[in-house]
PDB file of C-alpha atoms in Angstrom:
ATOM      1  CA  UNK E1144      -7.061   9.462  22.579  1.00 76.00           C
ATOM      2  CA  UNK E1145      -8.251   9.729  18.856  1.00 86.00           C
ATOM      3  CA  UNK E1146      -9.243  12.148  16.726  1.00 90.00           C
ATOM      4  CA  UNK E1147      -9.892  12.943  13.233  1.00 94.00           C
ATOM      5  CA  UNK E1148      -8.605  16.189  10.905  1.00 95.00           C
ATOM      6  CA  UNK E1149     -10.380  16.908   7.503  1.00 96.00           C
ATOM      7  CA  UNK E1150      -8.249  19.353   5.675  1.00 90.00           C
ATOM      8  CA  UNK E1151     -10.842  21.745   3.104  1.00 89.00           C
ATOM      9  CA  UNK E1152     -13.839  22.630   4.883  1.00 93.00           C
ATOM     10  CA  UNK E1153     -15.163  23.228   1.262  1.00 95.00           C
ATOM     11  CA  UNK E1154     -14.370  21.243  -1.999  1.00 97.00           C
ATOM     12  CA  UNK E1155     -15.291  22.177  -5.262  1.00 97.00           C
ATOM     13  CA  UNK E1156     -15.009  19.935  -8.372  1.00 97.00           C
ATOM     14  CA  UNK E1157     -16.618  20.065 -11.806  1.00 97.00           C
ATOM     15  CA  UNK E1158     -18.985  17.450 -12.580  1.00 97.00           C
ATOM     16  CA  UNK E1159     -16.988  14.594 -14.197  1.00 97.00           C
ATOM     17  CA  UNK E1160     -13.750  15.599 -12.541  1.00 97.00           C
ATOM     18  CA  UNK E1161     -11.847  13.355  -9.437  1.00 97.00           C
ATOM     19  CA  UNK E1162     -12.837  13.589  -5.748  1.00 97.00           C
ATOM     20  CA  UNK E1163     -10.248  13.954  -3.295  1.00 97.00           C
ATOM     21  CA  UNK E1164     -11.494  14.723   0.702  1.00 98.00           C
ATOM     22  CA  UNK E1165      -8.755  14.784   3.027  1.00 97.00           C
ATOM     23  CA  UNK E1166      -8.875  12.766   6.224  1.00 97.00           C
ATOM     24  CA  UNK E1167      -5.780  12.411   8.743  1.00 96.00           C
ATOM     25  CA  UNK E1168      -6.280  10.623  11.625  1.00 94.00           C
ATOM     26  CA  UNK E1169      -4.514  10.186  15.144  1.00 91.00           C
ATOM     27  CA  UNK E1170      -4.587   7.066  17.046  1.00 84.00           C
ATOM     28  CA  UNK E1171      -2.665   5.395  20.044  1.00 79.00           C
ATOM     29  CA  UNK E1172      -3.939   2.385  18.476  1.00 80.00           C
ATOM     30  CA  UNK E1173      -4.104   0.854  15.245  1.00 81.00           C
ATOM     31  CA  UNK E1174      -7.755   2.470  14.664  1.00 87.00           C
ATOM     32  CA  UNK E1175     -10.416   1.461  12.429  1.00 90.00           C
ATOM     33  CA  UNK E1176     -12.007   4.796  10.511  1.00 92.00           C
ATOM     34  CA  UNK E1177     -14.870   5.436   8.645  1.00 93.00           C
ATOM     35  CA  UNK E1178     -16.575   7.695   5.816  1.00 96.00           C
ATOM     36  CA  UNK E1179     -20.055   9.314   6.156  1.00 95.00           C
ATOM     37  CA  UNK E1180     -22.001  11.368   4.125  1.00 96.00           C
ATOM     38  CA  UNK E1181     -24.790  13.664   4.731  1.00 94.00           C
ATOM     39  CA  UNK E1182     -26.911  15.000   2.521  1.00 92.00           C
ATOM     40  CA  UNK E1183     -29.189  18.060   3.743  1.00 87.00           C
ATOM     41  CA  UNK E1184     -31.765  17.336   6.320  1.00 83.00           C
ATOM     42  CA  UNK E1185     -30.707  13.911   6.383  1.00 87.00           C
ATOM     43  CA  UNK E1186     -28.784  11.246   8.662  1.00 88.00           C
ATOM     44  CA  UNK E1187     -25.579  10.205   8.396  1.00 92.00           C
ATOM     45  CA  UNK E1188     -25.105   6.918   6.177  1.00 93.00           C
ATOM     46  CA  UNK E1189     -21.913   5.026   6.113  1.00 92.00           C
ATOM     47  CA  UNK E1190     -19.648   4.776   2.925  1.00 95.00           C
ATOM     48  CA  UNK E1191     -17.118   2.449   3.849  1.00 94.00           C
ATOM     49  CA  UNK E1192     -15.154   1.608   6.548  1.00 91.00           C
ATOM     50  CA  UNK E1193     -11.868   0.274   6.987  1.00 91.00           C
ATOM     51  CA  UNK E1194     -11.434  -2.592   9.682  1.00 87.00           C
ATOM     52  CA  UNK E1195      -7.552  -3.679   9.404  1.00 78.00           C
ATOM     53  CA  UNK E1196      -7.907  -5.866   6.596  1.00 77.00           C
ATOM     54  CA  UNK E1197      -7.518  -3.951   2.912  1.00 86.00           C
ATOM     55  CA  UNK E1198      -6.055  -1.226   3.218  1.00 90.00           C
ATOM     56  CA  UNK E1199      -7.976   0.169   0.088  1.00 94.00           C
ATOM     57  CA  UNK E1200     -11.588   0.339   0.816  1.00 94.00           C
ATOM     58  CA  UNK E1201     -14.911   0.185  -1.898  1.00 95.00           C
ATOM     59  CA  UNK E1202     -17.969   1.507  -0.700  1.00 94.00           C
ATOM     60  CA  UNK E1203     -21.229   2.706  -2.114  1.00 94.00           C
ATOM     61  CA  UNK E1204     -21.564   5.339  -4.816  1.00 93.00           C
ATOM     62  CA  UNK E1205     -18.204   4.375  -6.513  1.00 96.00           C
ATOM     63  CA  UNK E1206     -16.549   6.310  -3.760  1.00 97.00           C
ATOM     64  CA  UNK E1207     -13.270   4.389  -2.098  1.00 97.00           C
ATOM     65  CA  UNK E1208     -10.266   4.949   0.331  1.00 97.00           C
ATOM     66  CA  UNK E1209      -6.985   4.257   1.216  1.00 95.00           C
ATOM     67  CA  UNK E1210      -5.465   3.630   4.364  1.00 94.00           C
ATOM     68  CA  UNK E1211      -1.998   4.851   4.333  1.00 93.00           C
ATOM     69  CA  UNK E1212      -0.372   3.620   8.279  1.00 90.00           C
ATOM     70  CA  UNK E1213       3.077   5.890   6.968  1.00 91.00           C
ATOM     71  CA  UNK E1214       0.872   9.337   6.216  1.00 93.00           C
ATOM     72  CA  UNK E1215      -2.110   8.543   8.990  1.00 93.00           C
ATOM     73  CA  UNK E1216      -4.201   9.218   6.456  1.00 95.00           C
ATOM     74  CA  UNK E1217      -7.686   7.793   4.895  1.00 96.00           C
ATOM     75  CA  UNK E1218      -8.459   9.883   1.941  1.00 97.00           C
ATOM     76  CA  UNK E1219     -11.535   9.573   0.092  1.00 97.00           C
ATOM     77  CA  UNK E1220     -11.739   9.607  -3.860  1.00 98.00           C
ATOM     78  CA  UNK E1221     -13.840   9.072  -6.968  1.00 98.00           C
ATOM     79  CA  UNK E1222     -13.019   9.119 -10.211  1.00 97.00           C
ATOM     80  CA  UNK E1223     -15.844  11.253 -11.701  1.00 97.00           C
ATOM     81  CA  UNK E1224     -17.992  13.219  -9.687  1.00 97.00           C
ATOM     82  CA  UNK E1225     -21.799  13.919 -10.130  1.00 96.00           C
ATOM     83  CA  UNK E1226     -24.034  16.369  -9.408  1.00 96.00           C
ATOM     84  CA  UNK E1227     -26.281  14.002  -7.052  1.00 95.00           C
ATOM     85  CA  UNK E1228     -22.545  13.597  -4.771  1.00 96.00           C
ATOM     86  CA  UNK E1229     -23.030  16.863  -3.349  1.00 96.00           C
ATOM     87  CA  UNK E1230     -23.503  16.523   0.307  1.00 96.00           C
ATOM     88  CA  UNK E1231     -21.568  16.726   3.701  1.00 96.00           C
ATOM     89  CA  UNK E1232     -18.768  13.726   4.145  1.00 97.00           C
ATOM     90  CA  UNK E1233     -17.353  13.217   7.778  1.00 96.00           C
ATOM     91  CA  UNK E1234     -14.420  11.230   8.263  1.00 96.00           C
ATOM     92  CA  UNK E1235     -14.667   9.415  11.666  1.00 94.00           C
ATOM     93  CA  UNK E1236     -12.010   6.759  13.813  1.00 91.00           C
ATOM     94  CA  UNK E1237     -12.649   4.459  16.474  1.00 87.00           C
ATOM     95  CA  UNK E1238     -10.664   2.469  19.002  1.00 80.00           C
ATOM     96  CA  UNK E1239     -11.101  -1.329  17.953  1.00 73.00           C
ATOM     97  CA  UNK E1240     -10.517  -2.276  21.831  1.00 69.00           C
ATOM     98  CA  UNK E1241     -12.847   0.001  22.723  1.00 64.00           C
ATOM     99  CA  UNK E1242     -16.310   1.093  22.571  1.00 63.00           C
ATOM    100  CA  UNK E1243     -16.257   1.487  18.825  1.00 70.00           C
ATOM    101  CA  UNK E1244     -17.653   5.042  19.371  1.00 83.00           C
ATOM    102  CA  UNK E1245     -16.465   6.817  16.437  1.00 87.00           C
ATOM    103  CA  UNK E1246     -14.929  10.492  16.905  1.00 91.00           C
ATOM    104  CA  UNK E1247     -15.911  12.445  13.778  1.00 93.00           C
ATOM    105  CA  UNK E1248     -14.347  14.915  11.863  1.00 95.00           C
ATOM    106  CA  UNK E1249     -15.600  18.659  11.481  1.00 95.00           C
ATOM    107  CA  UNK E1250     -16.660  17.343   7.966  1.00 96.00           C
ATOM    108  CA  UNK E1251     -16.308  18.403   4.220  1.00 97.00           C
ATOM    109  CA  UNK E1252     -19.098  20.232   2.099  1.00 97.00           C
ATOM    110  CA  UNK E1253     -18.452  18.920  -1.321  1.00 97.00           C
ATOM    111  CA  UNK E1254     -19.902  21.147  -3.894  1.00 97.00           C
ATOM    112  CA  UNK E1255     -20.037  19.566  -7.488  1.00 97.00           C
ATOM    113  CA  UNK E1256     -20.524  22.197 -10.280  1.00 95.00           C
ATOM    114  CA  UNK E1257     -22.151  21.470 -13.507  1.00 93.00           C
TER     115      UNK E1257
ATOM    116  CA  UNK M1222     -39.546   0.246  10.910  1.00 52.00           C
ATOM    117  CA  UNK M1223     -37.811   1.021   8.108  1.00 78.00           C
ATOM    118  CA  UNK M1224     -35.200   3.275   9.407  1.00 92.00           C
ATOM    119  CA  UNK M1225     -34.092   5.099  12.730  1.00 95.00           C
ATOM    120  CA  UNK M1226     -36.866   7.765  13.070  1.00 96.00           C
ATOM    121  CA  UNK M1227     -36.832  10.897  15.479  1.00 97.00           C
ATOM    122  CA  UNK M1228     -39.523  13.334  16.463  1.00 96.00           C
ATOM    123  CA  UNK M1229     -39.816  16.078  16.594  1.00 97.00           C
ATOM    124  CA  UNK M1230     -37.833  16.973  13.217  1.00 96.00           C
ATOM    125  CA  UNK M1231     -37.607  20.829  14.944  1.00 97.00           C
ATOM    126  CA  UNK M1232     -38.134  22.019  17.867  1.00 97.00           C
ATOM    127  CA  UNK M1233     -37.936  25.572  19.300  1.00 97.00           C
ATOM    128  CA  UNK M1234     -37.880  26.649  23.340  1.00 97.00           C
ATOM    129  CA  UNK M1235     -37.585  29.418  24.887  1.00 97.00           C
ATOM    130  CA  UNK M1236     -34.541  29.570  27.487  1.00 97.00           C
ATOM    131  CA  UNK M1237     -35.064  27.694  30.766  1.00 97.00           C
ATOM    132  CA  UNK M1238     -37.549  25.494  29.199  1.00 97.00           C
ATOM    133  CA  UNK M1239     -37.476  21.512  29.442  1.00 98.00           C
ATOM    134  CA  UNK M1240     -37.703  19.487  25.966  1.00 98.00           C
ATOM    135  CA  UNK M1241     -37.894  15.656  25.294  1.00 98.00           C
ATOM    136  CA  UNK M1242     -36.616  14.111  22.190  1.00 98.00           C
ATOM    137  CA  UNK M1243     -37.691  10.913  21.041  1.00 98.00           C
ATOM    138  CA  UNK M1244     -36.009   8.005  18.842  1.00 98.00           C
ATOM    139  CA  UNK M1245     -37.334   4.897  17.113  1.00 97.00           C
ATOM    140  CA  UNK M1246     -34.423   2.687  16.434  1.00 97.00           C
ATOM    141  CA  UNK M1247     -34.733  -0.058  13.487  1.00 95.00           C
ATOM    142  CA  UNK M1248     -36.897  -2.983  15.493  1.00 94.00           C
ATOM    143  CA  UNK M1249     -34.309  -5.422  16.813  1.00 92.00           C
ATOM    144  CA  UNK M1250     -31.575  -2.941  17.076  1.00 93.00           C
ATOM    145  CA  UNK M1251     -29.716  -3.638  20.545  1.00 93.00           C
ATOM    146  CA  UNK M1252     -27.391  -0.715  20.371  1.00 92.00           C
ATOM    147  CA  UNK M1253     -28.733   2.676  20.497  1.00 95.00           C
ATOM    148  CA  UNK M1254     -26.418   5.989  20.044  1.00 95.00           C
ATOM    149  CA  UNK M1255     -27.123   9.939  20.826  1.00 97.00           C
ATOM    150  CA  UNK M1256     -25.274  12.855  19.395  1.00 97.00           C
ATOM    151  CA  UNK M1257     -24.786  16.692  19.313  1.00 97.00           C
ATOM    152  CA  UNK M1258     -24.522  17.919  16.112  1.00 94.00           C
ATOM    153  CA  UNK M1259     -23.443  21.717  16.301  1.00 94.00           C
ATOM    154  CA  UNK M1260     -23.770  24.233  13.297  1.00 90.00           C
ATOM    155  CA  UNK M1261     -20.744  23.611  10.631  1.00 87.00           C
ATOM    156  CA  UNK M1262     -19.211  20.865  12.987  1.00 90.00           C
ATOM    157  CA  UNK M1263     -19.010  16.457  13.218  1.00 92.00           C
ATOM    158  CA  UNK M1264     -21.473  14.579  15.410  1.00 94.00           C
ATOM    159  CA  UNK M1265     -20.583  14.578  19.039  1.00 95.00           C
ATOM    160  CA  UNK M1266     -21.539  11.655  21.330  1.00 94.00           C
ATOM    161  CA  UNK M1267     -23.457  11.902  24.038  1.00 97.00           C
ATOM    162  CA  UNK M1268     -24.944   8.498  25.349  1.00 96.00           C
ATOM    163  CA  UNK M1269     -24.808   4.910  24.480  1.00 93.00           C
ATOM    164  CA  UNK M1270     -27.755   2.007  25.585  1.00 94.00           C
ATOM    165  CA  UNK M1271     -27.316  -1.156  24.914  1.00 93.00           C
ATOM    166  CA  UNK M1272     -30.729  -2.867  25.203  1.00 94.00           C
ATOM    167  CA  UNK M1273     -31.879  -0.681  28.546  1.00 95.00           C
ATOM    168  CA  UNK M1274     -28.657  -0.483  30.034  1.00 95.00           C
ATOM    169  CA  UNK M1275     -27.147   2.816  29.434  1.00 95.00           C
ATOM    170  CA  UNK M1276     -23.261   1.885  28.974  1.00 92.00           C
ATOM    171  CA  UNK M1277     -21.680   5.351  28.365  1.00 91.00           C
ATOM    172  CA  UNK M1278     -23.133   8.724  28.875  1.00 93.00           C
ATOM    173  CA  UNK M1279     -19.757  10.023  29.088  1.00 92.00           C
ATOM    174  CA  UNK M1280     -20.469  12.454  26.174  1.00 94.00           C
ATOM    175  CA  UNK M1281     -23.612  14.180  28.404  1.00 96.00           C
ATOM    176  CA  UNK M1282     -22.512  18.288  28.284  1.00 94.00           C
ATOM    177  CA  UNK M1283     -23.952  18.696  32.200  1.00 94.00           C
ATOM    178  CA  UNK M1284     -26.503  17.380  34.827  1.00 95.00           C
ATOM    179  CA  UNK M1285     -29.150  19.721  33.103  1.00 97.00           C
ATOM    180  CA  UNK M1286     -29.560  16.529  29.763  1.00 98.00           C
ATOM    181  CA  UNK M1287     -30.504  13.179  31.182  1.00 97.00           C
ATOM    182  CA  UNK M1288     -31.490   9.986  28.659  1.00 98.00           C
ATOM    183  CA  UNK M1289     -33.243   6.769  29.240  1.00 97.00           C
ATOM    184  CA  UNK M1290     -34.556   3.531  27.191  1.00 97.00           C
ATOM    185  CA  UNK M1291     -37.035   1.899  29.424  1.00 96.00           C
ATOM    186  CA  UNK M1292     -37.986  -0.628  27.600  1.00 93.00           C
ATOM    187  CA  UNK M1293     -34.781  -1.043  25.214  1.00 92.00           C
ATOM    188  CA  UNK M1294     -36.627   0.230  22.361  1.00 94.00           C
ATOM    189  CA  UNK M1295     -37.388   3.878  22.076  1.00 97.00           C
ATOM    190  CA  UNK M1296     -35.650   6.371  23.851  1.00 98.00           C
ATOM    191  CA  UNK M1297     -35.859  10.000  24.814  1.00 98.00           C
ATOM    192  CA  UNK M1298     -32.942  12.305  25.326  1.00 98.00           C
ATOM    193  CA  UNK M1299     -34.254  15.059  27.985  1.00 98.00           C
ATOM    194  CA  UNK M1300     -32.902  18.579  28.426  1.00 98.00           C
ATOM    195  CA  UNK M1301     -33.821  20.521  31.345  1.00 98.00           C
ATOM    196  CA  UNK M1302     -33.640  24.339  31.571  1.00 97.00           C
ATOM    197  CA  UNK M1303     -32.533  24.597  28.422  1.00 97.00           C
ATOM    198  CA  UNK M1304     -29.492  26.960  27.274  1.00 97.00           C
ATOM    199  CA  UNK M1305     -29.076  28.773  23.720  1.00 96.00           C
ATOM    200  CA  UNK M1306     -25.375  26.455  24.081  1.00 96.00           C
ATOM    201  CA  UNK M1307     -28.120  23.481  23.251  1.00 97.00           C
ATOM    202  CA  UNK M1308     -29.076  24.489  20.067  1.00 97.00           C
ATOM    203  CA  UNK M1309     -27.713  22.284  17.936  1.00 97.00           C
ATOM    204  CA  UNK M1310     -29.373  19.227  15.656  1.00 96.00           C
ATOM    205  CA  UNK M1311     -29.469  16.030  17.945  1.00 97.00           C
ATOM    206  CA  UNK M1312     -28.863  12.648  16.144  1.00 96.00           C
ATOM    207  CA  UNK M1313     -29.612   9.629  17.482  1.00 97.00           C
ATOM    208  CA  UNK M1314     -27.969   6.030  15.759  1.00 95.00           C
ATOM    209  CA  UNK M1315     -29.219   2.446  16.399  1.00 94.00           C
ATOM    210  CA  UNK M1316     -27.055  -0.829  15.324  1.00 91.00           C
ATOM    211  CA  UNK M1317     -27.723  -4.275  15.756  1.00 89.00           C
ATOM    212  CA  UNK M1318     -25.147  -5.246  17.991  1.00 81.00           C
ATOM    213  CA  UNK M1319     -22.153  -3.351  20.025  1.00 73.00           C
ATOM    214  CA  UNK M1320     -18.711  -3.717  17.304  1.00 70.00           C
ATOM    215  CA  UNK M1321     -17.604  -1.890  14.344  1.00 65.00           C
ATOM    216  CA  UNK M1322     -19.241  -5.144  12.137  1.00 67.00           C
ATOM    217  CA  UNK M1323     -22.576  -3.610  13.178  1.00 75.00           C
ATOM    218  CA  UNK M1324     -22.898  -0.387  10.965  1.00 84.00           C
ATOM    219  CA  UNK M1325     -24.885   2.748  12.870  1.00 89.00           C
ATOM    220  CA  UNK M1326     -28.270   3.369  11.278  1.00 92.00           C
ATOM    221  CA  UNK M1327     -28.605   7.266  11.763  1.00 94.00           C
ATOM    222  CA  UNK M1328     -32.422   9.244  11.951  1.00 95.00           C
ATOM    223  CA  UNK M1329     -32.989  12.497  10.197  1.00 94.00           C
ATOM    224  CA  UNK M1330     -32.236  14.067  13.810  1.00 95.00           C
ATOM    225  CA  UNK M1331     -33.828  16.659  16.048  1.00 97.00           C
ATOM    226  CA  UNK M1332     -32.941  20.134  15.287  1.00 96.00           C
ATOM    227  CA  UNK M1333     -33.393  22.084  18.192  1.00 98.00           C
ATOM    228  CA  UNK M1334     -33.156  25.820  18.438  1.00 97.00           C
ATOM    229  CA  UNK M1335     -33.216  27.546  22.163  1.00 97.00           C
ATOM    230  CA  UNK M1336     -34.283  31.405  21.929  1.00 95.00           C
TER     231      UNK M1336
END
């Protein structure tokens, strides 16, 4: 069984100011886990994703992540937020010997203030 | 195409009516993904094709939503006798192969709204 818990249903930052969404994960497995965002009326479009090798993860937008094993965690961060990064971010983990259906997260409304 | 596309973008039905929603994966795309997306919460899964071949439809809420992909292109997620439970926005993915190396292209979705 997996699943995925994103602490903050809201997060507010000030433009310029660091990006922190929580993401803890649980995993029988050693899982692989993912970032999504959202933006309104939109699909979801993949951030990064981590895939055992790393364990700090780049993807688009300047965003990245960590994968901490000790803390099951995969945080997301970026150093200075903008006004164009507010949107809906779902953390999401998947069973590598499995279907690689991800299980999503209940997501994280980031709202960026000017 | 250039991207997953779904129609219709909304949809509205009255209780105990039947809807059909459609999706366009990317052209080549062998893998082909449904979800429920309820109000405030992640995507759910419903159903997984690969090419025709429906793989999974463990996620499927009850015998009342039924999907298919004929022709392993397009596919249409059905929902008979529809519930106000089923109002929710319904995404549907498409990848180019089965594997976590094959990123999920996601449409705009369905949102569909039972009175």
């Amino acid at each position: 069984a997996q699943s995925v818990t994103q602490l903050g249903s809201h997060v507010s930052v000030s433009e310029g100011a660091l990006v922190l969404l929580r993401c803890n994960y649980s995993s029988s497995v050693p899982p692989y886990l993912f970032w999504y965002v959202q933006y309104p009326n939109q699909g979801l479009q993949l951030l990064l994703k981590y895939t055992s090798a790393a364990t700090l993860v780049k993807g688009i937008n300047g965003f990245e992540a960590e994968f901490k094993k000790s803390e099951t965690s995969f945080h997301l961060t970026k150093p200075s937020a903008h006004m164009s990064d507010a949107a809906e971010y779902f953390c999401a983990v998947s069973n590598p010997g499995g279907s690689y259906i991800p299980t999503f997260g209940r997501g994280t409304s980031l709202i960026v203030h000017p | 195409g250039a991207g997953v596309s779904q129609s219709p973008r909304y949809k509205v039905a009255k209780r105990g009516q039947d809807v059909a929603l459609r999706c366009d994966p990317i052209s080549g795309h062998v893998s082909l993904f449904w979800y429920q997306q309820a109000l405030g919460q992640g995507p759910e899964f419903l159903t997984y094709f690969q090419n025709e071949a429906q793989l999974d439809k463990s996620g499927l809420p009850s015998d009342r939503f039924f999907a298919e992909r004929p022709e392993g292109s397009v596919s249409t997620l059905k929902i008979q006798r529809t519930q106000q439970e089923d109002s929710a926005v319904y995404l549907c993915a498409s990848s180019l192969g089965q594997g976590v190396q094959n990123i999920q292209y996601f449409g705009a979705g369905t949102r569909l709204s039972v009175l």
